[in-house]
mmCIF file of C-alpha atoms in Angstrom:
data_model
loop_
_atom_site.group_PDB
_atom_site.id
_atom_site.type_symbol
_atom_site.label_atom_id
_atom_site.label_comp_id
_atom_site.label_asym_id
_atom_site.label_seq_id
_atom_site.Cartn_x
_atom_site.Cartn_y
_atom_site.Cartn_z
ATOM 1 C CA MET A 1 30.619 -2.769 -20.947
ATOM 2 C CA LEU A 2 28.021 -3.876 -21.247
ATOM 3 C CA PRO A 3 26.927 -7.319 -19.951
ATOM 4 C CA GLU A 4 25.972 -9.920 -21.524
ATOM 5 C CA SER A 5 22.102 -11.164 -22.516
ATOM 6 C CA ASN A 6 22.160 -14.629 -20.337
ATOM 7 C CA VAL A 7 22.762 -11.978 -17.500
ATOM 8 C CA TYR A 8 19.978 -10.718 -17.341
ATOM 9 C CA GLN A 9 17.409 -14.877 -17.271
ATOM 10 C CA LEU A 10 14.745 -13.187 -18.084
ATOM 11 C CA ASN A 11 11.924 -13.459 -20.911
ATOM 12 C CA VAL A 12 10.167 -10.463 -23.160
ATOM 13 C CA VAL A 13 6.750 -10.757 -25.168
ATOM 14 C CA LYS A 14 6.546 -9.116 -28.233
ATOM 15 C CA LYS A 15 3.168 -7.561 -29.725
ATOM 16 C CA SER A 16 2.696 -10.505 -31.681
ATOM 17 C CA GLY A 17 2.451 -12.810 -28.338
ATOM 18 C CA GLU A 18 5.995 -14.504 -28.832
ATOM 19 C CA THR A 19 8.356 -14.508 -25.996
ATOM 20 C CA VAL A 20 11.999 -14.534 -26.257
ATOM 21 C CA PRO A 21 15.398 -14.049 -24.153
ATOM 22 C CA PHE A 22 15.364 -10.087 -23.315
ATOM 23 C CA ASP A 23 18.786 -8.899 -25.462
ATOM 24 C CA PRO A 24 20.384 -5.353 -24.829
ATOM 25 C CA MET A 25 22.764 -5.549 -27.415
ATOM 26 C CA LYS A 26 18.370 -5.416 -29.633
ATOM 27 C CA ILE A 27 18.372 -2.025 -27.375
ATOM 28 C CA TYR A 28 21.627 -1.022 -27.621
ATOM 29 C CA ARG A 29 20.959 -1.069 -31.877
ATOM 30 C CA SER A 30 18.465 1.230 -31.677
ATOM 31 C CA LEU A 31 19.737 3.727 -29.701
ATOM 32 C CA LYS A 32 23.139 3.532 -31.459
ATOM 33 C CA ASN A 33 21.064 3.672 -34.536
ATOM 34 C CA VAL A 34 19.571 7.460 -33.390
ATOM 35 C CA GLY A 35 22.506 8.901 -32.174
ATOM 36 C CA ALA A 36 22.716 7.840 -29.340
ATOM 37 C CA SER A 37 26.860 7.680 -27.697
ATOM 38 C CA ASP A 38 28.002 4.437 -26.084
ATOM 39 C CA GLU A 39 27.645 6.221 -22.555
ATOM 40 C CA VAL A 40 24.435 7.446 -22.224
ATOM 41 C CA ALA A 41 23.312 3.409 -24.757
ATOM 42 C CA GLU A 42 25.294 2.230 -22.019
ATOM 43 C CA ILE A 43 23.446 3.871 -18.963
ATOM 44 C CA ILE A 44 20.024 3.437 -20.232
ATOM 45 C CA ILE A 45 20.790 -0.460 -20.985
ATOM 46 C CA ARG A 46 21.779 -0.890 -17.198
ATOM 47 C CA ALA A 47 18.560 1.224 -16.084
ATOM 48 C CA VAL A 48 16.254 0.065 -18.152
ATOM 49 C CA ALA A 49 17.120 -3.708 -17.151
ATOM 50 C CA LEU A 50 16.599 -2.685 -13.494
ATOM 51 C CA GLU A 51 12.943 -2.054 -14.348
ATOM 52 C CA ALA A 52 12.872 -4.907 -16.664
ATOM 53 C CA TYR A 53 10.604 -8.094 -14.771
ATOM 54 C CA GLU A 54 9.698 -11.274 -16.069
ATOM 55 C CA GLY A 55 7.361 -10.892 -19.264
ATOM 56 C CA ILE A 56 7.478 -7.842 -19.599
ATOM 57 C CA SER A 57 6.256 -6.312 -23.027
ATOM 58 C CA THR A 58 8.303 -5.230 -25.418
ATOM 59 C CA ARG A 59 6.415 -1.696 -25.835
ATOM 60 C CA GLU A 60 7.238 -1.666 -21.702
ATOM 61 C CA ILE A 61 10.720 -1.639 -22.467
ATOM 62 C CA TYR A 62 10.024 0.704 -25.406
ATOM 63 C CA ARG A 63 7.962 2.855 -23.814
ATOM 64 C CA LYS A 64 11.031 3.292 -20.589
ATOM 65 C CA THR A 65 14.221 3.311 -23.301
ATOM 66 C CA PHE A 66 12.321 6.488 -24.599
ATOM 67 C CA ALA A 67 11.689 8.039 -20.937
ATOM 68 C CA LEU A 68 15.785 7.526 -20.072
ATOM 69 C CA LEU A 69 16.421 8.704 -23.949
ATOM 70 C CA ARG A 70 14.893 12.069 -23.363
ATOM 71 C CA LYS A 71 16.176 13.062 -20.147
ATOM 72 C CA TYR A 72 19.660 12.243 -21.792
ATOM 73 C CA SER A 73 19.249 13.564 -24.993
ATOM 74 C CA LYS A 74 16.776 15.329 -26.978
ATOM 75 C CA GLY A 75 17.777 14.579 -30.208
ATOM 76 C CA ALA A 76 18.411 11.112 -30.101
ATOM 77 C CA SER A 77 14.947 11.570 -28.768
ATOM 78 C CA VAL A 78 13.114 12.361 -31.450
ATOM 79 C CA ARG A 79 14.927 10.149 -34.055
ATOM 80 C CA TYR A 80 13.919 6.832 -31.811
ATOM 81 C CA ARG A 81 10.797 7.660 -31.765
ATOM 82 C CA LEU A 82 10.315 8.805 -35.974
ATOM 83 C CA LYS A 83 8.898 5.159 -36.556
ATOM 84 C CA ASP A 84 5.627 5.472 -33.642
ATOM 85 C CA ALA A 85 5.139 9.121 -34.582
ATOM 86 C CA ILE A 86 3.914 8.505 -38.009
ATOM 87 C CA SER A 87 2.086 5.545 -37.740
ATOM 88 C CA GLN A 88 0.242 8.736 -35.745
ATOM 89 C CA MET A 89 -0.819 10.451 -38.248
ATOM 90 C CA GLY A 90 -4.134 9.425 -38.595
ATOM 91 C CA ASN A 91 -6.437 6.442 -39.616
ATOM 92 C CA THR A 92 -6.301 7.978 -43.687
ATOM 93 C CA GLY A 93 -3.462 7.970 -45.913
ATOM 94 C CA TYR A 94 -3.832 12.036 -46.955
ATOM 95 C CA PRO A 95 -1.622 12.943 -43.871
ATOM 96 C CA PHE A 96 1.477 10.513 -44.964
ATOM 97 C CA GLU A 97 1.107 11.600 -48.367
ATOM 98 C CA GLN A 98 1.043 15.493 -47.320
ATOM 99 C CA PHE A 99 4.689 14.018 -45.365
ATOM 100 C CA VAL A 100 6.116 12.679 -48.590
ATOM 101 C CA ALA A 101 5.273 15.870 -50.582
ATOM 102 C CA ASP A 102 6.611 17.947 -47.885
ATOM 103 C CA LEU A 103 9.580 15.513 -48.135
ATOM 104 C CA PHE A 104 10.069 16.273 -52.553
ATOM 105 C CA ALA A 105 9.589 20.063 -51.613
ATOM 106 C CA GLU A 106 13.023 20.061 -49.019
ATOM 107 C CA LYS A 107 14.745 17.699 -52.304
ATOM 108 C CA GLY A 108 14.186 21.188 -54.395
ATOM 109 C CA TYR A 109 10.631 19.268 -56.114
ATOM 110 C CA ASP A 110 7.599 21.173 -56.103
ATOM 111 C CA VAL A 111 4.593 18.750 -55.529
ATOM 112 C CA LYS A 112 1.457 18.246 -55.834
ATOM 113 C CA VAL A 113 -1.072 16.112 -53.684
ATOM 114 C CA GLY A 114 -3.968 13.787 -54.351
ATOM 115 C CA ILE A 115 -3.512 15.191 -58.694
ATOM 116 C CA VAL A 116 -5.677 12.762 -61.220
ATOM 117 C CA LEU A 117 -3.989 12.706 -64.909
ATOM 118 C CA GLN A 118 -5.188 11.047 -67.728
ATOM 119 C CA GLY A 119 -3.851 7.356 -68.801
ATOM 120 C CA HIS A 120 -3.439 6.432 -72.033
ATOM 121 C CA ALA A 121 -6.746 4.415 -71.437
ATOM 122 C CA ILE A 122 -8.361 5.739 -68.505
ATOM 123 C CA THR A 123 -7.638 9.057 -65.806
ATOM 124 C CA HIS A 124 -5.787 8.055 -62.397
ATOM 125 C CA GLU A 125 -5.946 9.957 -59.498
ATOM 126 C CA VAL A 126 -1.951 10.020 -57.736
ATOM 127 C CA ASP A 127 -1.153 10.472 -54.574
ATOM 128 C CA VAL A 128 2.375 13.251 -55.218
ATOM 129 C CA LEU A 129 3.332 14.370 -57.881
ATOM 130 C CA ALA A 130 6.976 15.500 -58.355
ATOM 131 C CA THR A 131 8.385 17.572 -60.882
ATOM 132 C CA ASN A 132 11.530 19.971 -61.655
ATOM 133 C CA ARG A 133 13.246 21.109 -64.481
ATOM 134 C CA ASP A 134 14.862 17.407 -65.975
ATOM 135 C CA ARG A 135 12.220 15.168 -64.008
ATOM 136 C CA VAL A 136 8.567 14.253 -63.380
ATOM 137 C CA PHE A 137 8.089 11.381 -60.741
ATOM 138 C CA THR A 138 4.414 10.153 -59.766
ATOM 139 C CA VAL A 139 4.688 8.414 -55.931
ATOM 140 C CA GLU A 140 1.862 6.333 -54.349
ATOM 141 C CA CYS A 141 1.850 6.112 -51.299
ATOM 142 C CA LYS A 142 0.734 3.339 -48.417
ATOM 143 C CA TYR A 143 0.288 4.295 -44.930
ATOM 144 C CA HIS A 144 -0.015 1.784 -42.932
ATOM 145 C CA VAL A 145 -1.434 2.397 -38.907
ATOM 146 C CA ASN A 146 0.607 -0.436 -37.753
ATOM 147 C CA PRO A 147 3.768 0.146 -37.419
ATOM 148 C CA SER A 148 3.988 -3.734 -38.076
ATOM 149 C CA SER A 149 2.084 -4.309 -41.319
ATOM 150 C CA LYS A 150 4.670 -4.811 -44.965
ATOM 151 C CA SER A 151 2.913 -3.908 -48.423
ATOM 152 C CA ASP A 152 3.196 -6.985 -50.766
ATOM 153 C CA VAL A 153 3.679 -8.039 -54.246
ATOM 154 C CA LYS A 154 0.224 -7.152 -54.895
ATOM 155 C CA VAL A 155 1.438 -3.097 -54.599
ATOM 156 C CA PRO A 156 3.875 -2.511 -57.342
ATOM 157 C CA MET A 157 1.414 -4.599 -59.545
ATOM 158 C CA TYR A 158 -1.117 -3.093 -59.624
ATOM 159 C CA ILE A 159 1.088 -0.013 -59.102
ATOM 160 C CA PHE A 160 3.370 -0.588 -62.770
ATOM 161 C CA SER A 161 0.118 -1.088 -64.522
ATOM 162 C CA ARG A 162 -1.846 2.167 -63.460
ATOM 163 C CA TYR A 163 2.005 3.654 -64.043
ATOM 164 C CA THR A 164 2.392 2.478 -67.902
ATOM 165 C CA ASP A 165 -0.688 3.878 -68.662
ATOM 166 C CA ILE A 166 0.675 7.047 -68.034
ATOM 167 C CA ARG A 167 3.906 6.548 -69.217
ATOM 168 C CA ASN A 168 2.373 5.576 -72.581
ATOM 169 C CA HIS A 169 0.102 8.564 -72.697
ATOM 170 C CA TRP A 170 2.721 11.672 -71.935
ATOM 171 C CA GLU A 171 5.465 9.627 -74.687
ATOM 172 C CA GLY A 172 5.768 12.026 -76.665
ATOM 173 C CA LYS A 173 3.727 14.859 -75.594
ATOM 174 C CA ASP A 174 5.093 18.211 -75.204
ATOM 175 C CA GLY A 175 6.824 18.943 -71.987
ATOM 176 C CA PHE A 176 6.928 15.726 -71.134
ATOM 177 C CA LYS A 177 9.731 14.156 -74.279
ATOM 178 C CA ASP A 178 12.972 16.138 -73.116
ATOM 179 C CA LYS A 179 11.909 14.910 -69.400
ATOM 180 C CA SER A 180 12.912 11.279 -66.496
ATOM 181 C CA TYR A 181 9.595 9.765 -65.006
ATOM 182 C CA GLN A 182 9.529 7.204 -63.040
ATOM 183 C CA GLN A 183 6.841 6.261 -60.641
ATOM 184 C CA TRP A 184 7.851 5.879 -56.911
ATOM 185 C CA ILE A 185 6.057 3.630 -54.192
ATOM 186 C CA ALA A 186 6.290 4.977 -50.427
ATOM 187 C CA THR A 187 4.957 3.399 -47.212
ATOM 188 C CA ASN A 188 6.034 3.925 -43.638
ATOM 189 C CA THR A 189 6.460 0.336 -43.028
ATOM 190 C CA ARG A 190 8.573 -2.410 -45.152
ATOM 191 C CA PHE A 191 7.436 -3.955 -48.231
ATOM 192 C CA THR A 192 7.591 -7.736 -48.983
ATOM 193 C CA ASP A 193 10.934 -9.513 -50.233
ATOM 194 C CA ASP A 194 8.733 -10.047 -53.482
ATOM 195 C CA ALA A 195 7.399 -6.772 -53.618
ATOM 196 C CA ILE A 196 11.194 -4.885 -53.525
ATOM 197 C CA ALA A 197 12.582 -7.935 -55.990
ATOM 198 C CA PHE A 198 8.827 -7.274 -58.583
ATOM 199 C CA ALA A 199 10.231 -2.932 -58.423
ATOM 200 C CA GLU A 200 13.184 -3.077 -58.653
ATOM 201 C CA ALA A 201 12.459 -5.981 -61.824
ATOM 202 C CA TYR A 202 10.495 -3.320 -64.065
ATOM 203 C CA GLY A 203 11.837 0.054 -62.481
ATOM 204 C CA LEU A 204 9.945 1.236 -59.818
ATOM 205 C CA ARG A 205 11.579 2.528 -57.212
ATOM 206 C CA ILE A 206 10.801 1.483 -53.260
ATOM 207 C CA LEU A 207 10.861 4.635 -50.289
ATOM 208 C CA SER A 208 9.912 2.084 -47.300
ATOM 209 C CA TRP A 209 11.017 2.725 -43.319
ATOM 210 C CA ASP A 210 14.710 1.081 -44.118
ATOM 211 C CA TYR A 211 14.917 0.779 -47.896
ATOM 212 C CA PRO A 212 16.835 1.403 -49.656
ATOM 213 C CA LYS A 213 19.859 1.339 -47.284
ATOM 214 C CA GLY A 214 21.498 5.002 -47.282
ATOM 215 C CA ALA A 215 17.863 6.700 -48.585
ATOM 216 C CA SER A 216 15.780 5.104 -46.735
ATOM 217 C CA LEU A 217 12.298 7.108 -45.160
ATOM 218 C CA ARG A 218 13.598 7.476 -41.740
ATOM 219 C CA ASP A 219 17.215 8.353 -43.865
ATOM 220 C CA TRP A 220 15.137 11.135 -45.496
ATOM 221 C CA ILE A 221 14.038 12.716 -42.664
ATOM 222 C CA GLN A 222 16.383 12.619 -40.555
ATOM 223 C CA LEU A 223 19.173 14.139 -43.162
ATOM 224 C CA TYR A 224 16.800 17.426 -43.633
ATOM 225 C CA GLY A 225 15.632 17.416 -40.027
ATOM 226 C CA ALA A 226 11.780 16.897 -41.943
ATOM 227 C CA TYR A 227 9.833 15.523 -38.231
ATOM 228 C CA PRO A 228 6.471 14.405 -38.384
ATOM 229 C CA ILE A 229 4.536 17.174 -36.314
ATOM 230 C CA THR A 230 3.247 14.289 -33.619
ATOM 231 C CA CYS A 231 7.336 14.171 -32.341
ATOM 232 C CA LEU A 232 6.242 17.302 -30.603
ATOM 233 C CA SER A 233 5.532 17.311 -27.253
ATOM 234 C CA SER A 234 4.235 20.763 -26.533
ATOM 235 C CA LEU A 235 0.919 19.253 -28.939
ATOM 236 C CA SER A 236 -2.231 17.581 -27.547
ATOM 237 C CA LYS A 237 -3.041 14.647 -29.513
ATOM 238 C CA ALA A 238 -6.634 17.422 -30.561
ATOM 239 C CA ASP A 239 -3.816 19.836 -31.282
ATOM 240 C CA LYS A 240 -2.158 17.786 -33.863
ATOM 241 C CA ASN A 241 -5.248 17.116 -35.265
ATOM 242 C CA LEU A 242 -6.683 20.194 -35.870
ATOM 243 C CA LEU A 243 -2.846 20.691 -38.094
ATOM 244 C CA ILE A 244 -2.828 17.225 -40.139
ATOM 245 C CA ALA A 245 -6.175 19.040 -40.998
ATOM 246 C CA LYS A 246 -4.914 21.826 -41.838
ATOM 247 C CA GLY A 247 -1.988 19.757 -44.253
ATOM 248 C CA LEU A 248 0.523 20.680 -41.508
ATOM 249 C CA VAL A 249 2.068 17.090 -40.755
ATOM 250 C CA SER A 250 5.871 18.393 -40.969
ATOM 251 C CA CYS A 251 7.634 20.094 -37.444
ATOM 252 C CA ARG A 252 9.774 21.701 -40.870
ATOM 253 C CA THR A 253 7.630 22.834 -42.724
ATOM 254 C CA ILE A 254 5.644 24.829 -39.965
ATOM 255 C CA HIS A 255 9.378 26.213 -38.546
ATOM 256 C CA LYS A 256 9.828 27.122 -41.870
ATOM 257 C CA ASN A 257 6.974 29.001 -42.198
ATOM 258 C CA ILE A 258 6.642 30.063 -38.508
ATOM 259 C CA ASN A 259 3.783 32.759 -39.074
ATOM 260 C CA THR A 260 1.661 29.923 -40.378
ATOM 261 C CA LEU A 261 0.501 29.525 -36.495
ATOM 262 C CA ASP A 262 -0.988 32.989 -36.366
ATOM 263 C CA LYS A 263 -3.968 31.914 -37.980
ATOM 264 C CA LEU A 264 -3.940 28.361 -36.323
ATOM 265 C CA PRO A 265 -7.786 29.028 -33.940
ATOM 266 C CA LEU A 266 -5.396 27.907 -30.712
ATOM 267 C CA PRO A 267 -4.589 29.766 -27.868
ATOM 268 C CA GLN A 268 -1.707 32.326 -28.279
ATOM 269 C CA SER A 269 0.105 30.332 -25.295
ATOM 270 C CA LYS A 270 -0.245 27.616 -27.238
ATOM 271 C CA LYS A 271 1.304 28.851 -30.286
ATOM 272 C CA ASN A 272 4.176 30.623 -27.687
ATOM 273 C CA ILE A 273 5.265 27.040 -26.125
ATOM 274 C CA LEU A 274 4.468 25.341 -29.922
ATOM 275 C CA LYS A 275 7.104 27.820 -31.371
ATOM 276 C CA LYS A 276 9.126 27.264 -28.547
ATOM 277 C CA GLU A 277 9.979 23.684 -28.781
ATOM 278 C CA LEU A 278 10.148 24.428 -32.747
ATOM 279 C CA LYS A 279 12.538 26.988 -31.794
ATOM 280 C CA TYR A 280 14.652 24.313 -29.433
ATOM 281 C CA LEU A 281 14.499 21.395 -32.490
ATOM 282 C CA TYR A 282 16.539 23.231 -34.758
ATOM 283 C CA ASP A 283 19.260 25.128 -33.217
ATOM 284 C CA ASN A 284 19.995 22.202 -30.700
ATOM 285 C CA VAL A 285 18.835 18.701 -32.193
ATOM 286 C CA LEU A 286 20.060 18.980 -35.888
ATOM 287 C CA ALA A 287 22.890 20.713 -33.782
ATOM 288 C CA GLU A 288 23.025 17.444 -31.949
ATOM 289 C CA LYS A 289 23.064 15.117 -34.278
ATOM 290 C CA GLU A 290 26.242 17.304 -36.628
ATOM 291 C CA GLY A 291 28.076 16.901 -34.013
#
């Protein structure tokens, strides 16, 4: 049984500088969200609490929790640091655009990244174009290095005007008149309530870290096992940057095309370690999740 919050008479400091009481239930919920068992969650919470001190940062609590989770549940630990891993994909939005394209590819769509489309009035550069026999989706990606950042209402308002110009060009054209088309907006963090309200009112599809419920970015990643390569422990930061520069941003994509690694300028020993980690990830981590 988990102890009550008031057992721990200490305060923690959030990233914003705000001081709040230590609450073990927040750790518990975060661990349960990634599939940790009640037993593992209780062990970790008690261990973290023993090492906690007055004024400890939430970041330090996160690091301690992750280190323990990695010891007790490899699969849950990969899922636990997903949000941070995506925010570590670089300082530009392109890797995230490729990552979103990979997710749509996992759903069976043909995808193109950074494509220019003709609108009714002008041309527009679209981050991702995802198509199948029946649908055409344009996807605008908003990437934030800071996982606490949010996209406000100006984002869907601006994107809606661009999409309207593209849609007006498509209507009645051969290859489009028998298809359903829609604009998506994807972010690795969150949208403000106003941004979501505007998007829903005008038929734009929102995809954020935890929205919509049951079909969010986090849900898509876990459903398809398309974890970002920044989750991998066998690669250095330089190695990850190398893969990202080659457009290899998803563990799932590399695992399905493992021979892609043979063309990379990495030592063979490192390639072998990476292949072993990917094999473990998809032979054991996903099995653990399903189990």
